PDB file of C-alpha atoms in Angstrom:
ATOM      1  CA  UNK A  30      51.180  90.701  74.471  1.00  0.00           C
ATOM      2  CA  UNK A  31      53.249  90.166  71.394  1.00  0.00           C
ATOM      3  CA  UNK A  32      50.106  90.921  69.199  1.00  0.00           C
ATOM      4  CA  UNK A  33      49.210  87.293  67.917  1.00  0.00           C
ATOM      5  CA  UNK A  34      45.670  87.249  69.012  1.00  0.00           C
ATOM      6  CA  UNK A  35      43.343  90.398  69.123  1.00  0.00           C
ATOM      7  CA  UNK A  36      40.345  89.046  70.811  1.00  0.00           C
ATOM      8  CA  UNK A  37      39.869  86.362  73.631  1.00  0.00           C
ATOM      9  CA  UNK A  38      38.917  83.731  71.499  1.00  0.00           C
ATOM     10  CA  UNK A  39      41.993  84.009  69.080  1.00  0.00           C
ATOM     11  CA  UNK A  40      44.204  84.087  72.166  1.00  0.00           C
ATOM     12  CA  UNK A  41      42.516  80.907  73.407  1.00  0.00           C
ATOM     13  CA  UNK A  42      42.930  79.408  69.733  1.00  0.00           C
ATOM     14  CA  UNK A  43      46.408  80.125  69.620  1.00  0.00           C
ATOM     15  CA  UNK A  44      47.192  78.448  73.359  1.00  0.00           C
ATOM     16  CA  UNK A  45      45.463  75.393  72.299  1.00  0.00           C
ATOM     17  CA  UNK A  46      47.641  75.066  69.335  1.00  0.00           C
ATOM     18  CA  UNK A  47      50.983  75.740  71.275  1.00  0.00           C
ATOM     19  CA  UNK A  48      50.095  73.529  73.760  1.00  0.00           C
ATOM     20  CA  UNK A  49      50.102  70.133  71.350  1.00  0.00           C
ATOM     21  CA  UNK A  50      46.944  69.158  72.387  1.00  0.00           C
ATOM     22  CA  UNK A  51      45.403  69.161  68.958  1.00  0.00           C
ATOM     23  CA  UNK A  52      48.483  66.735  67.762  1.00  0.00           C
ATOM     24  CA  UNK A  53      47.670  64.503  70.891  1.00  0.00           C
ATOM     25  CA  UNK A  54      44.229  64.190  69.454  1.00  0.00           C
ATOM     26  CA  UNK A  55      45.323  63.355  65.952  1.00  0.00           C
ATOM     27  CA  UNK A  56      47.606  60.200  67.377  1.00  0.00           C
ATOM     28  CA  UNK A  57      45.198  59.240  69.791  1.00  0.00           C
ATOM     29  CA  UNK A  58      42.554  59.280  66.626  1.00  0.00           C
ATOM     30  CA  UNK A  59      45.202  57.274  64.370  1.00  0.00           C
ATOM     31  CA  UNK A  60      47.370  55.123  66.485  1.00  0.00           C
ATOM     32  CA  UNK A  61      45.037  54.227  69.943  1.00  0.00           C
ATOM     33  CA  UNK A  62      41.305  54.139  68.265  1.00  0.00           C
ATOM     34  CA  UNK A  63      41.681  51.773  65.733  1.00  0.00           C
ATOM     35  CA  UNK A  64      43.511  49.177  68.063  1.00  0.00           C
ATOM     36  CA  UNK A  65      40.636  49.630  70.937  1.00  0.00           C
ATOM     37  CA  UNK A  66      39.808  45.898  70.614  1.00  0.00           C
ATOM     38  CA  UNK A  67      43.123  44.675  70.372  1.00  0.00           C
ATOM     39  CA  UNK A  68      44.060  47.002  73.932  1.00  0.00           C
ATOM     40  CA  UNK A  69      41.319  45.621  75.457  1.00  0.00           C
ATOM     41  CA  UNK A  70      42.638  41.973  75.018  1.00  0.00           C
ATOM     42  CA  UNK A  71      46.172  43.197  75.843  1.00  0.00           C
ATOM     43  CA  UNK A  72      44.849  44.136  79.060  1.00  0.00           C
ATOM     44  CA  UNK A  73      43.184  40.989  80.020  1.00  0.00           C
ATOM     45  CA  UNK A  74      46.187  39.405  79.027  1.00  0.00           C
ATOM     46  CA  UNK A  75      48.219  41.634  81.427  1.00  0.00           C
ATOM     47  CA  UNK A  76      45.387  40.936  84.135  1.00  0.00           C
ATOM     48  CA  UNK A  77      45.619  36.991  83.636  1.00  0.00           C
ATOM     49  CA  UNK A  78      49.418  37.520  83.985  1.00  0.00           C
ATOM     50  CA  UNK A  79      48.911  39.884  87.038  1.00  0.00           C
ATOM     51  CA  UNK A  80      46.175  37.357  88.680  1.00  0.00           C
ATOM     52  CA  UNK A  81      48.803  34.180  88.108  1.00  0.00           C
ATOM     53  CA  UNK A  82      51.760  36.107  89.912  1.00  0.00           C
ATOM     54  CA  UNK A  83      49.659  37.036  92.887  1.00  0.00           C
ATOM     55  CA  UNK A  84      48.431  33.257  93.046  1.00  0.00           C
ATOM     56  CA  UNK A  85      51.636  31.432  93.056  1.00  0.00           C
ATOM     57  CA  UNK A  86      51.989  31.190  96.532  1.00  0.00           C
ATOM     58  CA  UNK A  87      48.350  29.059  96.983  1.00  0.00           C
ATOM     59  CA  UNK A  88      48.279  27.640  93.697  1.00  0.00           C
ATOM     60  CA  UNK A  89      51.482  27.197  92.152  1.00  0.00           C
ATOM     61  CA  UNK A  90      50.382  25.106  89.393  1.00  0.00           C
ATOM     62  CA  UNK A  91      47.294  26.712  88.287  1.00  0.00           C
ATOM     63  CA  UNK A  92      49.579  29.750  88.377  1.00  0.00           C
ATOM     64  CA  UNK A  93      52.282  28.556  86.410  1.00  0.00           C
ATOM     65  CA  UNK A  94      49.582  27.131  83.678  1.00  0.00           C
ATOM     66  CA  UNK A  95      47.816  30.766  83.437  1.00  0.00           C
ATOM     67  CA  UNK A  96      50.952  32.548  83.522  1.00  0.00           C
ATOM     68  CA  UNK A  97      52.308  29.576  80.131  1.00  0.00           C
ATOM     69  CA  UNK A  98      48.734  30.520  78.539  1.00  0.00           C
ATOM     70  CA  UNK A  99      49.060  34.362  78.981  1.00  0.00           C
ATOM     71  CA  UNK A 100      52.680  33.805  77.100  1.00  0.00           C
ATOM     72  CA  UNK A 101      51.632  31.780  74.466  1.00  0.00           C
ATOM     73  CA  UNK A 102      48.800  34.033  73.582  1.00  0.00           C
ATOM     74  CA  UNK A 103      50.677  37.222  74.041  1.00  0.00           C
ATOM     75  CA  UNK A 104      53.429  35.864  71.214  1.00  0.00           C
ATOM     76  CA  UNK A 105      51.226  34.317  69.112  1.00  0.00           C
ATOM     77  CA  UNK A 106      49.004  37.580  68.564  1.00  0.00           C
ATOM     78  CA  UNK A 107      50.663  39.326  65.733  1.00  0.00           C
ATOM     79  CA  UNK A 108      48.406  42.250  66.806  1.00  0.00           C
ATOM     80  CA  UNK A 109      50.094  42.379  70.042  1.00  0.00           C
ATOM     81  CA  UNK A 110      53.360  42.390  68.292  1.00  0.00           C
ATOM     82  CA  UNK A 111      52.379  45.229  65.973  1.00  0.00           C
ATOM     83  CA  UNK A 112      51.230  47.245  69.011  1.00  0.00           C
ATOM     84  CA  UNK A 113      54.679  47.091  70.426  1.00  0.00           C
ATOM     85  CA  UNK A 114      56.550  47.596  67.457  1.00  0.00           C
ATOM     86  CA  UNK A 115      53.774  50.689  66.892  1.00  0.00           C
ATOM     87  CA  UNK A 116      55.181  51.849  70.733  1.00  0.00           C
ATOM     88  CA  UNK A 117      58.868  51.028  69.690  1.00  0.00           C
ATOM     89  CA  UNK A 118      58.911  52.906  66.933  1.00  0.00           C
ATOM     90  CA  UNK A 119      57.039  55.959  68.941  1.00  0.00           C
ATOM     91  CA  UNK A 120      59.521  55.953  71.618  1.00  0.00           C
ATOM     92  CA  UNK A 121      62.705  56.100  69.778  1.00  0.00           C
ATOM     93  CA  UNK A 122      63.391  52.662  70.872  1.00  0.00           C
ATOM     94  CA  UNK A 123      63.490  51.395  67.454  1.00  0.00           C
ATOM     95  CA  UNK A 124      65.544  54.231  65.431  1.00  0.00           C
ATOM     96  CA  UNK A 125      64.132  53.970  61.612  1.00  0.00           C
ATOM     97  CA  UNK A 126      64.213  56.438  58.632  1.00  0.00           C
ATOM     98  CA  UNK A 127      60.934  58.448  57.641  1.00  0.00           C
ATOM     99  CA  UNK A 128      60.454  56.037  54.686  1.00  0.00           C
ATOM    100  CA  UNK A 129      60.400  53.393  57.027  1.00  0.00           C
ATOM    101  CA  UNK A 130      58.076  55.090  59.807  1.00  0.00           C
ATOM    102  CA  UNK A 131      55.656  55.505  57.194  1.00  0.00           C
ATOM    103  CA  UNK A 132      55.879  51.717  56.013  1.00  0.00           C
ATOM    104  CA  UNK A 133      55.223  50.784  59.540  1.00  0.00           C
ATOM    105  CA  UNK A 134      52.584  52.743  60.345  1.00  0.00           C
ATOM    106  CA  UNK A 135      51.108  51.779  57.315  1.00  0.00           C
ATOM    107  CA  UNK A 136      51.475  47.974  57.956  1.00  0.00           C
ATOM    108  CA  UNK A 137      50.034  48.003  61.312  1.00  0.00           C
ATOM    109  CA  UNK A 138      47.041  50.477  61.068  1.00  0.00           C
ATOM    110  CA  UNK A 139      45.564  49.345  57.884  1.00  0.00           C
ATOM    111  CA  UNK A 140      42.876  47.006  58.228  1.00  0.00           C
ATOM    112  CA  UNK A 141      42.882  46.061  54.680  1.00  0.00           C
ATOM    113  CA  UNK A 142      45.478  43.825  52.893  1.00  0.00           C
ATOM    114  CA  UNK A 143      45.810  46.479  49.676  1.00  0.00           C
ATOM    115  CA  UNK A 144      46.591  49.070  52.424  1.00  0.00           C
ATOM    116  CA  UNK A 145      49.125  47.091  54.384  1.00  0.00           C
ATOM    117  CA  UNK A 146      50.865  46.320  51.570  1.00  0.00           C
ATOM    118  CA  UNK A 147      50.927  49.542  49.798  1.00  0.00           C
ATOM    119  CA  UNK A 148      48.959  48.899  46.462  1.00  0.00           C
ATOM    120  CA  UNK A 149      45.488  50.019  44.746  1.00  0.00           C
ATOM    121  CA  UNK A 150      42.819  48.312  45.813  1.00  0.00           C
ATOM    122  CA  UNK A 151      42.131  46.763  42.326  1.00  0.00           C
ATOM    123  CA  UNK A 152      45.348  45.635  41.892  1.00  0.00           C
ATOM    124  CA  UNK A 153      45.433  42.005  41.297  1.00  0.00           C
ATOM    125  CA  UNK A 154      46.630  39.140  43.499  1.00  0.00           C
ATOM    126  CA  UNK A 155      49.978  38.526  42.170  1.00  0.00           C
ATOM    127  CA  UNK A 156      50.689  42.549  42.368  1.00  0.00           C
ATOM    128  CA  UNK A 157      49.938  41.906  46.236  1.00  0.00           C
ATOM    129  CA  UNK A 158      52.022  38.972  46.367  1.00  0.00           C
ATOM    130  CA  UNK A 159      54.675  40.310  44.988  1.00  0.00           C
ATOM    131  CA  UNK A 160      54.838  43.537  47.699  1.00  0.00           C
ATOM    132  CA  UNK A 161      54.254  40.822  50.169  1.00  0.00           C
ATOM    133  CA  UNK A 162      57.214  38.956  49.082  1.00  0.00           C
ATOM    134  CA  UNK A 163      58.971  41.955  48.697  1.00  0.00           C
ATOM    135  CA  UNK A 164      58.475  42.972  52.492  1.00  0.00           C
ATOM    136  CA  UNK A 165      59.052  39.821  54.063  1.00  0.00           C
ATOM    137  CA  UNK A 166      62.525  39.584  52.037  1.00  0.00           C
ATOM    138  CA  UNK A 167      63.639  43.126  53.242  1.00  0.00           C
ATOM    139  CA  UNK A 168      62.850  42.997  56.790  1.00  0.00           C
ATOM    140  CA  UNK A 169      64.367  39.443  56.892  1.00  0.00           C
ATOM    141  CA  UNK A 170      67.007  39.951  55.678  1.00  0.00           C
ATOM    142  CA  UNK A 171      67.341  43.312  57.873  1.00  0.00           C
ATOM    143  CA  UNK A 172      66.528  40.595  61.193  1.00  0.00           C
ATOM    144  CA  UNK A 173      69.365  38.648  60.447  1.00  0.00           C
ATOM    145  CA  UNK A 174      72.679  41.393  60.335  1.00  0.00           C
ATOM    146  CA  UNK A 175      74.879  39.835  63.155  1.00  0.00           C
ATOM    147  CA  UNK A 176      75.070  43.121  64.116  1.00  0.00           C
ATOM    148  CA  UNK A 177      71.622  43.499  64.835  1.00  0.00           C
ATOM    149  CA  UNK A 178      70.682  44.420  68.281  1.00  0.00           C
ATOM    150  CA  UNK A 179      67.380  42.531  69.814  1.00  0.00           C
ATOM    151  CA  UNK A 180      65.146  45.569  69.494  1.00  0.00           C
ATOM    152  CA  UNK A 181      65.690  45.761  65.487  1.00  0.00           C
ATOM    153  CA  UNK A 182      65.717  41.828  65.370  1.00  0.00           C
ATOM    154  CA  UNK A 183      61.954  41.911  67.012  1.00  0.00           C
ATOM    155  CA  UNK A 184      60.524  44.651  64.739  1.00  0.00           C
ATOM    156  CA  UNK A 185      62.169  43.187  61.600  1.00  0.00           C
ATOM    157  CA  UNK A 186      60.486  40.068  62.610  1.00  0.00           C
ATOM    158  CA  UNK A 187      57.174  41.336  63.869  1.00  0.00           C
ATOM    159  CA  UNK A 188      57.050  43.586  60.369  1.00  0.00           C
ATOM    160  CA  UNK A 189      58.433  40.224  58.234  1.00  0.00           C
ATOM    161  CA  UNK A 190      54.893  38.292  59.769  1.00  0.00           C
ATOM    162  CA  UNK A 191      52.555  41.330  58.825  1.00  0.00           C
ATOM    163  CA  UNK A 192      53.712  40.614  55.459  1.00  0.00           C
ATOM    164  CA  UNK A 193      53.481  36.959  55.483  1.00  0.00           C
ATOM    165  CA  UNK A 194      49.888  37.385  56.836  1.00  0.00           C
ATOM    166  CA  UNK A 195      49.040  39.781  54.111  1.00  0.00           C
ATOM    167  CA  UNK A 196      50.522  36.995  51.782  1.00  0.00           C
ATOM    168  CA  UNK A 197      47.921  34.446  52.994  1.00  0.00           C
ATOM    169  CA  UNK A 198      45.309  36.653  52.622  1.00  0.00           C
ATOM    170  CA  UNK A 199      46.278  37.673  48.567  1.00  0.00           C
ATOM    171  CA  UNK A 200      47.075  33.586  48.396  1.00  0.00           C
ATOM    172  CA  UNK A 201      42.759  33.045  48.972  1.00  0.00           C
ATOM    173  CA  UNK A 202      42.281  36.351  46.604  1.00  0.00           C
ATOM    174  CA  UNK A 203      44.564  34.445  43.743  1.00  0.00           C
ATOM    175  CA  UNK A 204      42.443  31.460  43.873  1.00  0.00           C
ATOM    176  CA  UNK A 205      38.955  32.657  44.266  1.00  0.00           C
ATOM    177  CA  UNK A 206      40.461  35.243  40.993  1.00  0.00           C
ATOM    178  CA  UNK A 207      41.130  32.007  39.314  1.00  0.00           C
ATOM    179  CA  UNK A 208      38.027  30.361  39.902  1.00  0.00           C
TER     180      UNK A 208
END
């Protein structure tokens, strides 16, 4: 009625727009897709944890091993803890600047250590090393304000081991560079 769309299929066009739907697509594309593997496992992990609650009462200790195992797996997976700080940061839970969004996403959607970290792919290993350092220092050192609630504490740490993996990896590049 306002004139925005003269035929049927402009109208329809527009509506899908307004409605978000094609923004819902791009974060289900970006975020979701790449971590379909590491979703799956999440939810066998939830289903082990699920399956060990509901057998406590005729097998307490079986139950209390699975539910141990499901624990130790699901804080040992850095993936797992990228996916929540990914759902923290989405939420609002975890409040960070733009600059900071963008470091995050970056961090724990690239597959590839030159992408985590921010640098060319021909850059050398000490280049990476460096960011790496440089990463683990700031979000550190932003874990350990006193006045740092638990939410900020767990993404500075979960972000301060993406770095420190990345900084394994570009430890192997450094020597095989050498060699």
């Amino acid at each position: 009625r306002a004139g925005r769309a003269a035929t049927a299929q402009q109208l329809s066009t527009a509506l899908v727009e307004a409605s978000g739907l094609p923004a819902l697509w791009n974060t289900i594309r970006s975020q979701l897709m790449p971590r379909t593997e590491v979703l799956k496992a999440r939810s066998a992990v939830l289903a082990l944890r699920s399956l060990a609650r509901s057998l406590s009462a005729s097998d307490s200790a079986w139950s209390a091993r699975a539910a141990g195992d499901a624990e130790r797996i699901e804080s040992a997976a850095l993936e797992f803890a990228e996916l929540r700080l990914q759902h923290l940061v989405m939420s609002g839970t975890f409040v960070v600047s733009e600059d900071e969004r963008r470091e995050i996403a970056r961090v724990t959607t690239n597959s590839d250590v030159a992408g985590r970290l921010g640098v060319a792919r021909d850059e050398p290993a000490p280049v990476r090393q460096a960011a790496a350092l440089e990463g683990i220092q700031r979000w550190r050192s932003r874990g350990s304000d006193p006045l740092a609630n638990s939410v900020v504490i767990e993404a500075a740490e979960t972000m301060a081991r993406a770095y420190e993996a990345a900084y394994a990896t570009t430890i192997g590049m450094g020597t095989a560079e050498s060699g």
